[in-house]
Coordinates of C-alpha atoms in Angstrom, one line a residue:
M1 CA 22.9 235.8 221.3
N2 CA 25.8 233.4 220.9
N3 CA 24.6 232.5 217.4
Y4 CA 24.6 236.2 216.6
K5 CA 28.2 236.6 217.7
I6 CA 29.3 233.5 215.7
I7 CA 27.7 235.0 212.6
I8 CA 29.5 238.3 213.1
L9 CA 32.8 236.5 213.7
L10 CA 32.4 234.5 210.5
F11 CA 31.6 237.6 208.5
I12 CA 34.8 239.3 209.8
I13 CA 36.9 236.3 208.9
S14 CA 35.4 236.1 205.4
L15 CA 36.2 239.8 204.8
G16 CA 39.8 239.1 205.9
C17 CA 40.1 236.2 203.5
K18 CA 38.8 238.2 200.6
T19 CA 41.2 241.1 201.4
E20 CA 44.1 238.7 201.5
K21 CA 43.1 237.0 198.3
K22 CA 42.8 240.4 196.6
N23 CA 46.4 241.3 197.7
I24 CA 47.7 238.1 196.3
N25 CA 46.1 238.7 193.0
I26 CA 47.6 242.2 192.8
A27 CA 51.1 240.8 193.4
Q28 CA 50.6 238.1 190.8
N29 CA 49.4 240.7 188.2
K30 CA 52.4 242.9 189.0
N31 CA 54.8 240.0 188.3
E32 CA 53.0 239.2 185.1
I33 CA 53.4 242.8 183.9
V34 CA 57.1 242.7 184.6
N35 CA 57.5 239.4 182.8
N36 CA 55.5 240.5 179.9
L37 CA 57.6 243.7 179.5
D38 CA 60.8 241.6 179.7
S39 CA 59.6 239.1 177.2
I40 CA 59.2 241.9 174.6
K41 CA 63.0 242.2 174.6
Q42 CA 63.6 238.4 174.7
I43 CA 64.2 236.6 171.4
I44 CA 62.9 233.1 171.1
P45 CA 65.1 231.0 168.6
P46 CA 65.4 230.1 165.8
F47 CA 67.0 233.5 164.9
G48 CA 69.3 234.5 162.1
Y49 CA 69.9 233.6 158.5
A50 CA 68.2 230.3 158.0
D51 CA 70.1 229.3 154.8
V52 CA 73.3 229.0 156.8
I53 CA 72.4 225.5 158.0
K54 CA 70.9 224.3 154.7
K55 CA 72.9 221.7 152.8
V56 CA 71.7 223.2 149.5
L57 CA 74.1 226.0 148.7
I58 CA 73.2 229.3 147.0
D59 CA 73.0 229.1 143.2
K60 CA 75.9 231.1 141.9
N61 CA 73.6 232.3 139.0
D62 CA 70.9 233.5 141.4
N63 CA 72.5 236.4 143.2
G64 CA 69.3 238.3 143.1
R65 CA 67.6 235.8 145.5
F66 CA 70.6 235.9 147.7
D67 CA 70.6 239.7 147.9
T68 CA 66.9 239.7 148.7
S69 CA 67.3 237.2 151.5
I70 CA 70.3 239.1 152.9
A71 CA 68.2 242.3 153.0
T72 CA 65.5 240.5 155.0
F73 CA 68.0 239.1 157.4
E74 CA 69.7 242.5 157.9
K75 CA 66.3 244.0 158.8
K76 CA 66.2 241.6 161.7
L77 CA 69.6 242.9 162.8
D78 CA 68.4 246.5 162.7
D79 CA 65.5 245.5 165.0
L80 CA 67.9 244.3 167.7
E81 CA 68.0 247.9 169.2
F82 CA 71.7 248.6 169.7
K83 CA 71.4 251.4 172.3
S84 CA 73.4 250.7 175.5
S85 CA 77.1 251.5 175.5
L86 CA 79.5 249.0 177.0
K87 CA 81.3 250.2 180.1
N88 CA 85.0 251.1 179.9
N89 CA 85.9 248.6 182.6
I90 CA 84.9 245.6 180.5
A91 CA 88.3 244.4 179.2
F92 CA 87.5 240.8 178.1
F93 CA 87.1 240.5 174.4
K94 CA 88.7 237.1 173.7
E95 CA 87.8 235.5 170.4
D96 CA 89.2 232.8 168.2
Y97 CA 92.6 233.9 167.2
F98 CA 91.7 233.7 163.5
D99 CA 88.8 236.0 163.9
N100 CA 90.6 238.4 166.2
L101 CA 90.6 242.2 166.1
P102 CA 93.0 244.0 168.4
L103 CA 90.1 244.7 170.7
D104 CA 92.3 245.0 173.8
K105 CA 93.6 248.2 172.1
I106 CA 90.2 249.5 171.2
N107 CA 88.0 251.7 173.5
T108 CA 85.1 249.5 174.7
A109 CA 82.9 252.6 174.8
D110 CA 82.9 252.4 171.0
F111 CA 80.6 249.3 171.3
N112 CA 76.8 249.1 171.7
L113 CA 74.9 246.4 173.4
S114 CA 71.5 245.2 172.0
S115 CA 68.4 245.7 174.1
K116 CA 67.1 242.4 172.8
Y117 CA 68.6 239.2 173.8
L118 CA 68.2 235.4 174.0
L119 CA 68.1 233.5 177.3
F120 CA 69.7 230.1 177.7
N121 CA 69.7 228.3 181.1
G122 CA 69.9 231.7 182.8
I123 CA 72.6 233.0 180.6
K124 CA 71.8 236.1 178.6
L125 CA 73.0 236.3 175.0
H126 CA 73.2 239.9 173.8
F127 CA 74.5 241.2 170.5
I128 CA 77.3 243.7 170.3
S129 CA 77.9 246.2 167.4
H130 CA 80.7 248.7 166.8
K131 CA 79.6 252.3 166.6
K132 CA 81.9 253.1 163.7
L133 CA 82.1 249.6 162.1
G134 CA 78.4 248.9 161.6
N135 CA 79.0 245.9 159.4
R136 CA 80.4 243.8 162.3
I137 CA 78.3 242.1 165.0
Y138 CA 79.3 239.8 167.9
I139 CA 77.3 237.7 170.2
A140 CA 78.2 237.8 173.9
S141 CA 77.2 235.6 176.8
I142 CA 76.5 237.6 180.0
I143 CA 76.3 236.4 183.5
N144 CA 75.7 238.9 186.4
D145 CA 76.1 241.8 184.0
M146 CA 79.6 240.6 183.1
I147 CA 80.7 239.4 179.6
V148 CA 81.9 235.8 179.9
D149 CA 82.6 235.0 176.2
M150 CA 81.9 236.3 172.7
K151 CA 82.0 235.3 169.1
W152 CA 82.1 237.3 165.8
I153 CA 79.0 236.2 164.0
Y154 CA 78.2 238.8 161.3
F155 CA 80.2 240.8 158.8
S156 CA 79.5 242.3 155.4
Y157 CA 81.9 243.9 152.9
Q158 CA 81.3 245.0 149.3
G159 CA 84.4 245.9 147.4
E160 CA 85.3 246.8 143.8
M161 CA 84.6 244.6 140.8
G162 CA 81.6 243.1 142.5
F163 CA 83.6 241.4 145.3
T164 CA 81.4 240.7 148.2
Y165 CA 82.1 239.0 151.5
Y166 CA 79.6 237.9 154.2
K167 CA 79.9 236.2 157.6
L168 CA 76.3 235.1 158.5
F169 CA 74.9 233.1 161.4
N170 CA 71.9 231.2 162.6
I171 CA 70.8 230.3 166.1
D172 CA 68.6 227.2 166.2
K173 CA 66.0 226.2 168.8
N174 CA 68.6 224.4 170.8
Y175 CA 70.7 227.6 171.0
A176 CA 73.4 226.2 168.7
V177 CA 75.2 229.0 166.9
S178 CA 76.1 228.2 163.3
I179 CA 78.4 230.5 161.3
R180 CA 79.3 230.4 157.6
N181 CA 81.3 232.7 155.4
Y182 CA 80.3 233.5 151.8
E183 CA 82.4 235.0 149.1
F184 CA 81.4 236.4 145.7
T185 CA 84.4 236.8 143.6
E186 CA 85.4 236.0 140.0
D187 CA 85.0 232.3 140.8
P188 CA 82.2 233.6 141.2
F189 CA 80.9 232.1 144.5
K190 CA 82.5 230.3 147.4
S191 CA 80.7 229.0 150.5
N192 CA 82.9 227.9 153.4
P193 CA 82.1 225.0 155.8
I194 CA 79.8 225.7 158.8
I195 CA 81.4 226.4 162.1
K196 CA 79.1 225.5 165.0
Y197 CA 79.2 226.5 168.7
K198 CA 77.2 225.5 171.8
I199 CA 77.2 227.2 175.2
N200 CA 78.4 225.4 178.2
S201 CA 77.1 225.9 181.8
Q202 CA 79.8 228.5 182.4
G203 CA 78.7 230.6 179.4
K204 CA 81.6 229.6 177.2
F205 CA 81.1 229.1 173.4
I206 CA 82.4 225.6 172.7
R207 CA 83.1 224.3 169.2
Y208 CA 80.4 221.7 168.5
Y209 CA 80.7 218.8 166.1
D210 CA 77.8 216.7 164.8
K211 CA 79.8 213.5 164.8
N212 CA 82.3 212.0 167.3
G213 CA 85.6 210.4 166.5
S214 CA 88.6 211.5 164.5
V215 CA 88.5 214.7 162.5
K216 CA 90.8 215.4 159.5
T217 CA 90.2 218.3 157.2
E218 CA 92.4 220.9 155.4
Q219 CA 92.3 223.0 158.6
E220 CA 91.8 220.7 161.5
L221 CA 93.2 217.4 162.9
G222 CA 92.0 216.0 166.2
F223 CA 89.6 213.9 168.1
V224 CA 85.9 214.6 169.1
K225 CA 84.2 213.1 172.2
S226 CA 80.7 214.1 173.3
N227 CA 80.6 216.4 170.3
K228 CA 83.5 218.5 171.7
R229 CA 87.2 218.7 171.1
Q230 CA 89.3 216.4 173.3
E231 CA 93.1 215.7 173.6
K232 CA 95.6 216.9 171.0
W233 CA 94.5 219.2 168.2
V234 CA 96.2 220.8 165.2
E235 CA 94.7 223.9 163.4
I236 CA 96.0 225.6 160.2
K237 CA 94.1 228.9 160.0
E238 CA 94.5 232.6 159.4
N239 CA 96.0 234.2 162.5
K240 CA 95.1 237.9 162.8
S241 CA 96.9 238.1 166.2
L242 CA 100.0 238.6 164.0
Y243 CA 98.7 241.7 162.2
N244 CA 100.0 244.2 164.7
E245 CA 102.9 242.3 166.1
V246 CA 106.1 244.3 165.5
N247 CA 108.4 241.2 165.0
F248 CA 106.0 239.8 162.5
Q249 CA 105.7 243.0 160.5
K250 CA 109.5 243.1 160.1
D251 CA 109.5 239.5 158.7
K252 CA 106.0 239.2 157.1
E253 CA 107.4 238.3 153.7
N254 CA 108.5 235.0 155.1
Y255 CA 105.0 234.1 156.2
I256 CA 102.1 232.7 154.2
D257 CA 99.2 235.1 154.3
Y258 CA 99.1 235.3 158.1
Y259 CA 98.5 231.6 158.5
T260 CA 99.9 229.6 161.4
Y261 CA 100.2 226.0 162.5
M262 CA 98.7 225.6 165.9
E263 CA 99.1 222.7 168.4
A264 CA 96.9 222.5 171.5
N265 CA 95.4 220.2 174.0
Y266 CA 91.7 220.3 174.8
K267 CA 89.4 219.0 177.6
D268 CA 85.7 219.2 177.3
G269 CA 86.1 221.6 174.4
L270 CA 88.3 224.1 176.1
P271 CA 92.1 224.6 175.6
I272 CA 94.3 223.6 178.5
G273 CA 97.9 224.4 179.4
E274 CA 100.2 225.8 176.7
V275 CA 99.0 226.4 173.1
K276 CA 101.8 226.8 170.5
F277 CA 101.6 228.8 167.3
F278 CA 104.2 227.9 164.6
K279 CA 105.0 229.4 161.2
L280 CA 103.2 227.5 158.4
I281 CA 105.4 225.9 155.8
Q282 CA 103.8 224.4 152.6
D283 CA 104.5 223.9 148.9
S284 CA 102.4 225.2 146.0
D285 CA 101.4 223.6 142.7
Q286 CA 102.1 225.0 139.2
N287 CA 99.1 227.3 139.5
G288 CA 100.2 228.7 142.9
Q289 CA 97.6 226.8 144.9
P290 CA 98.7 225.3 148.2
I291 CA 99.4 221.5 148.4
F292 CA 97.7 220.7 151.6
L293 CA 99.6 217.4 152.2
S294 CA 102.8 219.4 152.2
R295 CA 101.8 221.5 155.2
K296 CA 104.0 221.4 158.3
K297 CA 105.1 223.5 161.2
G298 CA 108.1 225.8 161.0
K299 CA 109.6 227.9 163.8
L300 CA 107.7 228.8 166.9
I301 CA 106.2 232.3 166.8
Y302 CA 104.3 232.6 170.1
T303 CA 102.6 230.7 172.9
E304 CA 99.4 231.2 174.9
T305 CA 98.7 229.7 178.4
Y306 CA 95.2 228.8 179.4
E307 CA 93.6 228.0 182.7
N308 CA 90.0 227.0 183.0
G309 CA 89.4 228.0 179.4
E310 CA 90.8 231.5 180.0
I311 CA 93.9 232.9 178.4
K312 CA 96.3 234.0 181.1
E313 CA 99.4 234.9 179.1
R314 CA 100.7 235.4 175.5
K315 CA 104.4 235.3 174.8
F316 CA 106.0 236.1 171.4
V317 CA 109.3 234.5 170.7
K318 CA 112.0 237.1 170.1

């Protein structure tokens, strides 16, 4: 009789174990379904226009191949699914000053967020397009549904007389974002140097340099440590923050194509303290081309104050 009770007890226990195991399997399958659906929207790099990072530049006599490769690349952009509108309360659209649009004066509802994204160390990287300016795309880092930082990575323009301008990008398997500008003019072709960014743990896009040590180019002068900007830097670049500045518009004939001479200090790739923007002064040769060695700073135009990599204040000199 006791043996019979033991057998019944073991049978009941076995049923309970099977039921529990079945429930665990259902929960596991449910999670897998969610993850699989989410992975459909997730992009695994590399992604972008692969030729951006190639050392071999486009043959100026082979525009047909370039046009074909661009068409293939733009098809990838179309597949990003720009559907979700940005909320009006998102006010942070800070970019490099030389790539800046007056976005603080533009209705953020005019922008669409891509359904597809990349995921880097828990940080989502979505693409943003303008509803009316479809030829312009940004990449934004998003943490807890808030935009942390963004960069302008794509632009296309086709003008008269065959003039064409492209800003193209590539994101490699290490999530480094490389950007290069291309121009087809009467020259007939110009390819600008690659600008590369990496994402830090706070979601900031940090300028990345392949080599450490001193940097000296026509546009930059500074020091690189751990592949990031450190200490004092000088930049001579187009400054679109001046485009809508009233004082500048009154005196624009005294400026050189919206270019400024910038002085800043960096720590771990981020600007710290006060950043100064001066009028650019330079001489030209007999053909009207700038003499780079003659470049120097003129009068102070405006300053920006940074704290923890965030711009806190901008002041124009009256």
